[in-house]
Amino acid sequence: MSPVTAGVLQLLALIAALALAYRPLGDHMARVYSSEKHYTPEKWIYEAIGANPSAEMRWPAYLRAVLAFSAVGVLFLYLLQRVQGGLPGSLGFTSIDPDQAFNTAASFVANTNWQSYSGEQAMGHVVQTGGLAVQNFVSAAVGMAVAVALVRGFSRSRTGELGNFWSDLVRGTVRILLPISVIGAIVLVACGAIQNFAGIHEVGRFLGGPQQWNGGAVASQEVIKELGTNGGGYFNANSAHPFENPTPFSNLFEIFLILVIPFAMTRTFGRMVGNLRQGYAILATTGVIWIGFTGLMMWTEFAHHGPAFDVSGGAMEGKETRFGIGASAIFSVATTLTSTGAVNSFHSSYTGLGGGIQLLGMQLGEIAPGGVGSGLYGMLIMAIIAVFIAGLMVGRTPEYLGKKIGTREIKLAACYILITPALVLCFTAAAMALPTPGNSMTNTGAHGFSEILYAYTSGANNNGSAFAGLNADTQWFNSTIGIAMLLGRFLPMVFVLALAGSLAEQKPVPETAGTLRTDKPLYAGLLVGTIIIVTGLTYFPALALGPLAEGLAS
């Protein structure tokens, strides 16, 4: 079987698995967020934190709860790293430096999981499991809660109430993320991923010196890093490491985990607004972009030239031989079109155009299908923009799901789509202009610029992957990328929740013959075009200086 055929068959198998999970998982999540019942373990959590899960919140209260919870998470994780040297299970590692501790705390709370350190050489068991793994769960649940709040904004009328953040947070963790993670961890252990609390031990000798390795609760952290679209690896090699991702089957299973909740949330959306066709329209939009990007990535990496490429069947540099080009390309697109950041190959070694596809996938806003929660609310913002553009073309007040899109709504949507590009481009310009950040670049020219652009694109979009030729473990990058991650995560949430509150206060507008049908293929096509054009106009000059210039030069 040729490598191309194997890659296509793996993609088809992945699509089939996602299709099988779409309806039951999507309906389950809709029931979770619509139920008024509280399970006993959930009640214990509410009592411990002093929350009333039945109290409805307007958008300012919901936002304050999101920000307060996340601020406590940043502080706790920062302090945990700073005192690591005195904790049990530290494996002899010292406390983390202040700038790196801030960067890591911001990263994991923001659902980014950018890592400027090697996990197996810096973090002990307590920090890995009690700090990083816990944030993998709750940061994902925060994103899902904000998405559900926006959906309630569409489904409710004449009220500013969006539900209860604490209830949404706990239910998303206990009823959705935890059960799937337990099953997924068992699958990964069966595939060969490790799950222990072993210390550092010698595993052999290499080039005359001893090779040492430490164990860890890897399988359990691996599953939630993918399922929650987090991305931080227990080991520096991330999902290319055999302890995290041992076999071709585990590789395909991890891609499935990355995509399953974001795709299924489109059905949750359709179920909660009372119109499944609206969910199918969003699903079609995300599916077209995802399959298109995957096809382009496979083409760029299989389109070999020269003797070395002929022998290997494509661009094998930086890719694991146990996965091959096809599975690496599928993983790469899945991780950059979601806010995951996990990698099973060296992104910096992809072809110039392949690196451009990775960058553009993040720059779309990671909405196809995007991160858990963040992908759905990002896509709904773009849906509002598309409706507004359609309204301008026909001279009609835009409406979406029975809600008028007026001046306030479009201003909030515009602020949402502008904040991330502003962070990416401003920080990239500063890093290229100042001498100190430039010293971290191991490459010059177009690829060196791409490394910087990729770093801030990954941070501000809460992705976490990197072109690893850049030395980001410096005070400049730890601080500025940390700031970009926090602002890129929580500023958009301000606009999302304000928009949700504005929509919930409206009374529904009856559908007429002139209403744009947003559940039809025509609208899905308009939405795809809006996403590509808006992103292309924003980032095209930067892409032309980096990956496009590199790709055309080769």
Coordinates of C-alpha atoms in Angstrom, one line a residue:
M1 CA 0.0 0.0 0.0
S2 CA 1.4 3.4 -1.0
P3 CA 1.9 6.1 1.7
V4 CA -0.8 8.3 0.0
T5 CA -3.3 5.5 0.0
A6 CA -2.6 4.8 3.7
G7 CA -3.0 8.5 4.6
V8 CA -6.4 8.7 2.7
L9 CA -7.7 5.5 4.4
Q10 CA -6.7 6.9 7.8
L11 CA -8.6 10.1 7.1
L12 CA -11.7 8.2 6.0
A13 CA -11.5 6.1 9.1
L14 CA -11.3 9.2 11.3
I15 CA -14.3 10.8 9.5
A16 CA -16.3 7.6 10.1
A17 CA -15.4 7.6 13.8
L18 CA -16.3 11.3 14.2
A19 CA -19.6 10.7 12.4
L20 CA -20.5 7.8 14.8
A21 CA -19.8 9.9 17.9
Y22 CA -21.4 13.1 16.6
R23 CA -25.1 12.5 17.5
P24 CA -24.8 10.7 20.9
L25 CA -22.1 13.0 22.2
G26 CA -23.7 16.2 20.9
D27 CA -27.1 15.2 22.4
H28 CA -25.4 14.2 25.7
M29 CA -23.7 17.6 26.0
A30 CA -27.0 19.4 25.3
R31 CA -28.7 17.4 28.1
V32 CA -25.9 18.2 30.5
Y33 CA -26.1 21.9 30.0
S34 CA -29.9 22.0 30.0
S35 CA -30.6 19.7 33.0
E36 CA -31.7 21.2 36.3
K37 CA -30.6 18.2 38.3
H38 CA -27.4 18.3 40.3
Y39 CA -25.6 15.0 41.1
T40 CA -24.3 14.4 44.6
P41 CA -20.6 14.8 43.8
E42 CA -21.4 18.0 42.1
K43 CA -23.3 19.2 45.2
W44 CA -20.2 18.5 47.3
I45 CA -18.1 20.7 45.0
Y46 CA -20.7 23.5 45.2
E47 CA -20.6 23.4 49.0
A48 CA -16.8 23.4 49.0
I49 CA -16.6 26.5 46.9
G50 CA -19.7 28.2 48.3
A51 CA -21.5 28.5 45.0
N52 CA -25.3 28.4 44.4
P53 CA -25.6 26.4 41.1
S54 CA -29.2 27.4 40.6
A55 CA -28.7 31.2 40.7
E56 CA -28.9 32.7 37.2
M57 CA -26.2 35.1 36.1
R58 CA -26.3 38.1 33.8
W59 CA -23.3 38.5 31.6
P60 CA -21.3 40.8 33.9
A61 CA -21.6 38.3 36.8
Y62 CA -20.8 35.4 34.5
L63 CA -17.7 37.2 33.2
R64 CA -16.6 38.1 36.7
A65 CA -16.9 34.4 37.7
V66 CA -14.8 33.3 34.7
L67 CA -12.1 35.9 35.4
A68 CA -12.0 35.3 39.1
F69 CA -11.7 31.5 38.7
S70 CA -9.0 31.8 36.0
A71 CA -7.0 34.4 38.1
V72 CA -7.0 32.0 41.1
G73 CA -5.8 29.2 38.7
V74 CA -2.9 31.4 37.4
L75 CA -1.8 32.3 41.0
F76 CA -2.1 28.7 42.3
L77 CA -0.2 27.2 39.4
Y78 CA 2.5 29.9 39.6
L79 CA 3.1 29.3 43.3
L80 CA 3.1 25.5 42.8
Q81 CA 5.9 25.8 40.3
R82 CA 7.8 28.3 42.5
V83 CA 7.8 25.9 45.5
Q84 CA 8.4 22.7 43.4
G85 CA 11.8 22.1 44.9
G86 CA 10.3 21.5 48.4
L87 CA 7.5 19.3 47.2
P88 CA 7.4 15.5 47.4
G89 CA 7.7 13.8 44.1
S90 CA 9.8 16.6 42.6
L91 CA 12.3 14.1 41.2
G92 CA 15.1 16.3 42.4
F93 CA 14.0 19.2 40.1
T94 CA 14.4 22.7 41.4
S95 CA 11.8 25.4 41.5
I96 CA 10.9 27.0 38.2
D97 CA 12.2 30.5 37.5
P98 CA 9.7 33.4 37.9
D99 CA 9.4 34.3 34.2
Q100 CA 8.9 30.7 33.1
A101 CA 6.6 30.0 36.0
F102 CA 4.4 32.9 34.9
N103 CA 4.5 31.8 31.3
T104 CA 3.5 28.2 32.2
A105 CA 0.7 29.3 34.6
A106 CA -0.7 31.7 32.0
S107 CA -0.4 29.0 29.3
F108 CA -2.2 26.2 31.0
V109 CA -5.0 28.4 32.5
A110 CA -5.5 30.0 29.1
N111 CA -5.9 26.5 27.5
T112 CA -2.8 27.1 25.4
N113 CA -0.2 24.8 27.0
W114 CA 2.7 26.6 25.3
Q115 CA 5.9 25.1 26.8
S116 CA 9.2 26.8 26.8
Y117 CA 10.7 23.9 28.9
S118 CA 11.3 20.2 28.6
G119 CA 8.7 18.5 30.8
E120 CA 10.8 15.5 31.7
Q121 CA 13.7 17.7 32.7
A122 CA 11.8 20.4 34.7
M123 CA 8.5 19.3 36.2
G124 CA 8.0 16.8 39.0
H125 CA 4.9 14.5 39.5
V126 CA 3.0 16.9 41.7
V127 CA 3.3 19.9 39.3
Q128 CA 2.5 17.7 36.3
T129 CA -0.6 15.9 37.8
G130 CA -1.8 18.3 40.6
G131 CA -1.1 21.5 38.6
L132 CA -0.9 21.0 34.8
A133 CA -3.4 18.1 34.4
V134 CA -6.0 19.8 36.6
Q135 CA -5.8 22.9 34.5
N136 CA -6.2 20.8 31.4
F137 CA -9.7 19.8 32.7
V138 CA -10.9 23.1 34.1
S139 CA -9.6 25.4 31.3
A140 CA -11.4 23.3 28.8
A141 CA -14.6 23.4 30.9
V142 CA -14.3 27.2 31.0
G143 CA -14.3 27.4 27.2
M144 CA -17.3 25.1 27.0
A145 CA -19.2 27.1 29.6
V146 CA -18.6 30.4 27.7
A147 CA -19.8 28.8 24.4
V148 CA -22.9 27.5 26.1
A149 CA -23.6 31.0 27.6
L150 CA -23.5 32.4 24.0
V151 CA -25.9 29.6 22.8
R152 CA -28.3 30.6 25.6
G153 CA -28.1 34.1 24.4
F154 CA -29.5 33.0 21.1
S155 CA -32.1 30.6 22.6
R156 CA -33.5 32.9 25.3
S157 CA -35.4 36.1 24.9
R158 CA -36.4 39.1 27.0
T159 CA -33.9 38.2 29.8
G160 CA -30.3 38.9 30.4
E161 CA -29.7 35.7 32.2
L162 CA -27.2 33.3 30.7
G163 CA -27.1 30.4 33.3
N164 CA -24.7 29.8 36.1
F165 CA -21.0 29.6 35.4
W166 CA -20.2 27.4 38.4
S167 CA -22.8 24.9 37.4
D168 CA -21.6 24.9 33.7
L169 CA -18.0 24.5 34.9
V170 CA -18.6 21.6 37.2
R171 CA -21.0 19.8 34.9
G172 CA -18.7 20.1 31.9
T173 CA -15.8 18.6 34.0
V174 CA -17.7 15.9 35.8
R175 CA -20.2 14.7 33.2
I176 CA -18.3 15.2 30.0
L177 CA -14.5 15.5 30.3
L178 CA -13.9 13.1 33.2
P179 CA -15.8 10.0 31.9
I180 CA -14.4 10.2 28.4
S181 CA -10.9 10.8 29.9
V182 CA -11.1 7.6 32.0
I183 CA -12.1 5.5 29.0
G184 CA -9.5 7.2 26.8
A185 CA -6.7 6.7 29.3
I186 CA -7.4 2.9 29.5
V187 CA -7.3 2.8 25.7
L188 CA -3.9 4.6 25.6
V189 CA -2.5 2.3 28.3
A190 CA -3.6 -0.7 26.3
C191 CA -1.8 0.8 23.3
G192 CA 1.5 1.1 25.3
A193 CA 1.4 4.6 26.8
I194 CA 2.9 4.6 30.4
Q195 CA 1.0 5.4 33.6
N196 CA 3.0 5.4 36.8
F197 CA 4.8 7.5 39.3
A198 CA 8.3 6.1 38.7
G199 CA 11.4 8.1 39.5
I200 CA 14.4 8.8 37.3
H201 CA 16.2 5.6 36.2
E202 CA 18.9 4.6 33.8
V203 CA 17.6 3.0 30.6
G204 CA 20.9 2.4 28.8
R205 CA 24.0 4.1 27.5
F206 CA 24.3 6.3 24.5
L207 CA 27.6 7.6 23.0
G208 CA 29.4 6.5 26.1
G209 CA 27.2 8.2 28.6
P210 CA 24.2 7.0 30.6
Q211 CA 20.6 7.6 29.4
Q212 CA 18.1 8.5 32.1
W213 CA 14.4 8.7 32.0
N214 CA 11.5 9.3 34.4
G215 CA 8.0 7.9 34.4
G216 CA 4.8 9.7 35.1
A217 CA 1.0 9.6 34.9
V218 CA 1.3 10.1 31.1
A219 CA -1.7 8.3 29.7
S220 CA -4.2 10.2 31.9
Q221 CA -2.6 13.5 31.1
E222 CA -2.3 12.7 27.4
V223 CA -6.0 12.0 27.0
I224 CA -7.2 15.2 28.5
K225 CA -4.5 17.2 26.7
E226 CA -6.1 16.1 23.5
L227 CA -9.7 15.9 24.5
G228 CA -9.7 19.3 26.1
T229 CA -7.7 20.7 23.1
N230 CA -4.9 21.7 25.5
G231 CA -1.7 20.3 23.9
G232 CA 1.0 20.3 26.6
G233 CA 3.1 17.2 26.5
Y234 CA 4.5 15.3 29.5
F235 CA 7.7 15.0 27.5
N236 CA 9.4 17.6 25.3
A237 CA 8.8 15.5 22.2
N238 CA 5.1 15.7 22.9
S239 CA 2.9 13.3 21.0
A240 CA 5.9 12.2 18.9
H241 CA 7.2 10.5 22.1
P242 CA 6.5 6.7 22.2
F243 CA 5.5 6.9 25.9
E244 CA 2.8 9.3 24.9
N245 CA 1.8 8.1 21.4
P246 CA 3.2 4.6 20.9
T247 CA 1.4 3.2 17.8
P248 CA -0.3 4.3 14.6
F249 CA -3.6 3.4 16.2
S250 CA -3.0 5.5 19.3
N251 CA -2.0 8.3 16.9
L252 CA -5.4 8.1 15.1
F253 CA -7.2 7.8 18.4
E254 CA -5.5 11.0 19.7
I255 CA -6.6 12.9 16.6
F256 CA -10.1 11.6 17.2
L257 CA -9.9 12.9 20.8
I258 CA -8.8 16.4 19.5
L259 CA -11.8 16.7 17.1
V260 CA -14.7 14.9 18.7
I261 CA -16.0 17.5 21.2
P262 CA -15.5 20.5 18.9
F263 CA -17.4 18.8 16.1
A264 CA -20.1 17.4 18.4
M265 CA -20.7 20.8 19.9
T266 CA -22.3 21.9 16.6
R267 CA -25.1 19.4 17.3
T268 CA -25.3 20.6 20.9
F269 CA -25.8 24.1 19.5
G270 CA -28.5 23.0 17.1
R271 CA -30.3 21.0 19.9
M272 CA -30.1 23.9 22.4
V273 CA -31.5 26.5 19.9
G274 CA -34.2 24.1 18.8
N275 CA -33.1 23.8 15.2
L276 CA -30.8 21.0 14.3
R277 CA -30.3 22.3 10.8
Q278 CA -28.5 25.4 12.2
G279 CA -26.1 23.0 13.8
Y280 CA -25.6 21.1 10.5
A281 CA -24.8 24.4 8.7
I282 CA -22.1 25.1 11.2
L283 CA -20.9 21.5 11.0
A284 CA -20.7 21.7 7.2
T285 CA -18.7 25.0 7.3
T286 CA -16.2 23.6 9.8
G287 CA -16.0 20.2 7.9
V288 CA -15.3 21.8 4.5
I289 CA -12.5 23.9 5.9
W290 CA -11.0 21.0 7.9
I291 CA -11.0 18.6 5.0
G292 CA -9.7 21.2 2.6
F293 CA -6.8 22.1 4.9
T294 CA -6.0 18.4 5.4
G295 CA -6.0 17.7 1.7
L296 CA -3.7 20.7 1.0
M297 CA -1.3 19.7 3.8
M298 CA -1.1 16.1 2.5
W299 CA -0.5 17.4 -1.0
T300 CA 2.3 19.8 0.0
E301 CA 4.1 17.1 2.0
F302 CA 3.6 14.3 -0.5
A303 CA 4.6 16.5 -3.5
H304 CA 8.2 15.5 -3.4
H305 CA 11.0 16.5 -5.7
G306 CA 14.6 15.3 -5.9
P307 CA 16.2 11.9 -5.1
A308 CA 15.9 12.1 -1.3
F309 CA 12.2 12.9 -1.6
D310 CA 11.7 10.1 -4.2
V311 CA 13.3 7.5 -1.9
S312 CA 11.2 8.5 1.2
G313 CA 8.0 9.1 -0.7
G314 CA 7.7 12.7 0.5
A315 CA 8.9 15.2 3.0
M316 CA 9.9 12.9 5.9
E317 CA 12.2 15.3 7.8
G318 CA 10.9 15.8 11.3
K319 CA 8.3 13.1 11.1
E320 CA 8.1 9.8 12.9
T321 CA 8.5 6.7 10.7
R322 CA 5.9 4.8 12.7
F323 CA 3.3 7.4 11.6
G324 CA 4.5 8.5 8.2
I325 CA 3.5 11.6 6.2
G326 CA -0.2 11.1 5.9
A327 CA -0.9 10.6 9.6
S328 CA 1.5 13.4 10.5
A329 CA -0.3 15.8 8.1
I330 CA -3.7 14.9 9.5
F331 CA -2.5 15.4 13.1
S332 CA -0.8 18.7 12.2
V333 CA -4.0 20.2 10.6
A334 CA -6.2 18.9 13.5
T335 CA -3.9 20.5 16.1
T336 CA -3.6 23.9 14.3
L337 CA -7.3 24.1 13.4
T338 CA -8.1 23.6 17.0
S339 CA -6.5 25.2 20.1
T340 CA -4.6 22.0 20.9
G341 CA -1.0 22.6 20.2
A342 CA 0.0 18.9 20.5
V343 CA 2.4 17.7 17.8
N344 CA 3.4 14.3 16.6
S345 CA 6.0 15.8 14.2
F346 CA 8.4 18.8 14.0
H347 CA 6.3 21.6 12.5
S348 CA 9.4 23.7 11.7
S349 CA 10.6 20.9 9.3
Y350 CA 7.4 21.0 7.2
T351 CA 7.7 22.4 3.7
G352 CA 7.4 26.2 3.4
L353 CA 3.8 26.0 2.2
G354 CA 3.0 23.3 4.8
G355 CA 4.1 25.7 7.5
G356 CA 1.9 28.3 6.0
I357 CA -1.1 26.0 6.2
Q358 CA -0.4 25.5 9.9
L359 CA -0.1 29.2 10.5
L360 CA -3.3 30.0 8.5
G361 CA -5.2 27.3 10.4
M362 CA -4.5 29.1 13.7
Q363 CA -5.0 32.5 12.2
L364 CA -8.5 31.6 11.1
G365 CA -9.3 31.8 14.8
E366 CA -9.1 28.0 15.3
I367 CA -12.8 27.6 14.4
A368 CA -12.7 24.6 12.1
P369 CA -13.7 23.0 14.4
G370 CA -11.7 25.0 16.9
G371 CA -11.0 24.3 20.6
V372 CA -13.6 22.9 23.0
G373 CA -16.1 25.8 23.4
S374 CA -13.8 28.4 21.9
G375 CA -14.2 27.0 18.4
L376 CA -18.0 27.1 18.6
Y377 CA -18.3 30.6 19.9
G378 CA -15.6 31.8 17.5
M379 CA -17.6 30.3 14.6
L380 CA -20.8 31.9 15.8
I381 CA -19.1 35.3 15.8
M382 CA -18.1 34.7 12.2
A383 CA -21.7 33.6 11.5
I384 CA -22.9 37.0 12.8
I385 CA -20.3 38.8 10.6
A386 CA -21.5 36.7 7.5
V387 CA -25.2 37.6 8.2
F388 CA -24.2 41.3 8.5
I389 CA -22.4 41.2 5.2
A390 CA -25.4 39.5 3.6
G391 CA -27.6 42.2 5.0
L392 CA -25.5 44.9 3.6
M393 CA -25.6 43.4 0.1
V394 CA -29.4 43.2 0.0
G395 CA -30.2 46.4 2.1
R396 CA -31.9 44.5 4.9
T397 CA -31.4 44.5 8.7
P398 CA -29.4 41.3 9.4
E399 CA -30.9 38.6 11.6
Y400 CA -29.5 35.4 13.0
L401 CA -31.6 32.8 14.8
G402 CA -34.4 35.2 15.2
K403 CA -32.2 38.0 16.7
K404 CA -31.5 41.3 15.1
I405 CA -27.8 42.0 14.5
G406 CA -27.7 45.8 15.3
T407 CA -25.0 48.3 16.0
R408 CA -24.1 47.0 19.4
E409 CA -23.9 43.3 18.3
I410 CA -21.7 44.1 15.3
K411 CA -19.4 46.3 17.3
L412 CA -18.9 43.5 19.8
A413 CA -18.3 40.9 17.0
A414 CA -15.8 43.3 15.3
C415 CA -13.9 43.8 18.5
Y416 CA -13.7 40.0 18.9
I417 CA -12.2 39.4 15.5
L418 CA -9.7 42.3 15.8
I419 CA -8.2 41.6 19.2
T420 CA -6.2 38.5 18.3
P421 CA -4.6 39.8 15.0
A422 CA -3.7 43.0 16.9
L423 CA -1.9 41.0 19.5
V424 CA -0.1 38.7 17.0
L425 CA 1.1 41.4 14.6
C426 CA 2.1 44.0 17.3
F427 CA 4.1 41.5 19.3
T428 CA 5.7 40.0 16.1
A429 CA 6.7 43.5 14.9
A430 CA 8.2 44.3 18.3
A431 CA 10.2 41.1 18.4
M432 CA 11.5 41.6 14.9
A433 CA 12.5 45.3 15.6
L434 CA 14.2 44.7 18.9
P435 CA 17.7 43.2 19.1
T436 CA 17.2 40.9 22.1
P437 CA 14.4 38.7 20.7
G438 CA 16.3 38.4 17.4
N439 CA 19.1 36.6 19.2
S440 CA 16.8 33.7 19.9
M441 CA 16.3 33.0 16.2
T442 CA 18.4 30.0 14.9
N443 CA 17.3 30.7 11.3
T444 CA 17.4 33.9 9.3
G445 CA 15.3 35.1 6.4
A446 CA 11.8 34.0 5.7
H447 CA 11.9 31.0 8.0
G448 CA 13.2 33.0 10.9
F449 CA 10.4 35.5 10.5
S450 CA 7.9 32.5 10.4
E451 CA 9.3 31.3 13.7
I452 CA 8.5 34.6 15.4
L453 CA 5.1 34.9 13.7
Y454 CA 4.2 31.3 14.6
A455 CA 5.1 31.8 18.2
Y456 CA 2.8 34.8 18.7
T457 CA 0.1 33.3 16.5
S458 CA 0.2 30.2 18.6
G459 CA 0.2 32.1 21.9
A460 CA -2.5 34.7 21.1
N461 CA -4.8 32.0 19.6
N462 CA -4.3 29.7 22.6
N463 CA -2.8 26.9 20.4
G464 CA 0.6 26.1 22.0
S465 CA 2.5 24.5 19.2
A466 CA 5.7 26.0 17.9
F467 CA 8.3 26.2 15.2
A468 CA 10.9 24.8 17.6
G469 CA 13.9 26.5 16.0
L470 CA 13.1 29.5 18.1
N471 CA 14.6 29.6 21.6
A472 CA 11.5 30.9 23.5
D473 CA 12.9 30.3 27.0
T474 CA 14.0 33.9 27.6
Q475 CA 12.6 36.7 29.7
W476 CA 11.3 38.5 26.6
F477 CA 9.4 35.5 25.1
N478 CA 8.2 34.1 28.4
S479 CA 6.8 37.4 29.4
T480 CA 5.3 38.7 26.1
I481 CA 3.9 35.3 25.0
G482 CA 2.4 34.9 28.5
I483 CA 0.7 38.3 28.2
A484 CA -0.5 37.4 24.6
M485 CA -1.9 34.1 25.9
L486 CA -3.9 35.7 28.7
L487 CA -5.2 38.6 26.6
G488 CA -5.9 36.3 23.7
R489 CA -8.0 34.0 25.9
F490 CA -9.9 36.3 28.1
L491 CA -10.4 39.6 26.2
P492 CA -12.4 37.7 23.5
M493 CA -14.6 36.2 26.2
V494 CA -15.5 39.7 27.4
F495 CA -17.0 40.4 23.9
V496 CA -18.6 37.0 23.6
L497 CA -20.4 37.2 27.0
A498 CA -21.4 40.9 26.3
L499 CA -22.8 39.8 23.0
A500 CA -24.7 36.9 24.6
G501 CA -26.3 39.2 27.2
S502 CA -27.3 41.6 24.4
L503 CA -28.9 38.8 22.4
A504 CA -30.7 37.3 25.4
E505 CA -32.4 40.6 26.1
Q506 CA -34.0 40.8 22.7
K507 CA -37.4 39.6 21.8
P508 CA -37.4 37.1 18.9
V509 CA -38.0 38.5 15.4
P510 CA -40.5 36.5 13.3
E511 CA -39.2 34.9 10.2
T512 CA -40.4 36.4 6.9
A513 CA -40.0 35.7 3.2
G514 CA -37.0 38.1 3.2
T515 CA -35.2 36.4 6.0
L516 CA -31.8 34.9 5.1
R517 CA -32.0 31.1 5.6
T518 CA -28.9 30.4 7.7
D519 CA -29.5 26.6 7.6
K520 CA -28.9 26.3 3.8
P521 CA -25.8 25.4 1.8
L522 CA -25.8 28.9 0.3
Y523 CA -25.2 30.4 3.7
A524 CA -22.6 27.8 4.6
G525 CA -20.7 28.8 1.5
L526 CA -21.0 32.5 2.4
L527 CA -19.7 31.7 5.9
V528 CA -16.7 29.8 4.5
G529 CA -15.9 32.7 2.2
T530 CA -16.2 35.3 5.0
I531 CA -13.8 33.3 7.2
I532 CA -11.2 33.0 4.5
I533 CA -11.5 36.5 3.2
V534 CA -11.5 38.2 6.6
T535 CA -8.5 36.2 7.7
G536 CA -6.7 36.6 4.4
L537 CA -7.0 40.3 4.4
T538 CA -5.7 40.5 8.0
Y539 CA -2.7 38.2 7.8
F540 CA -1.8 38.0 4.1
P541 CA 1.1 40.5 4.3
A542 CA 2.7 38.7 7.2
L543 CA 2.2 35.3 5.5
A544 CA 3.7 36.7 2.3
L545 CA 6.9 37.7 4.2
G546 CA 7.2 34.3 5.9
P547 CA 5.9 30.9 4.7
L548 CA 4.7 32.0 1.2
A549 CA 8.1 33.6 0.5
E550 CA 9.9 30.4 1.8
G551 CA 7.5 28.1 -0.1
L552 CA 7.9 29.9 -3.5
A553 CA 11.7 30.1 -3.1
S554 CA 11.9 26.4 -2.7

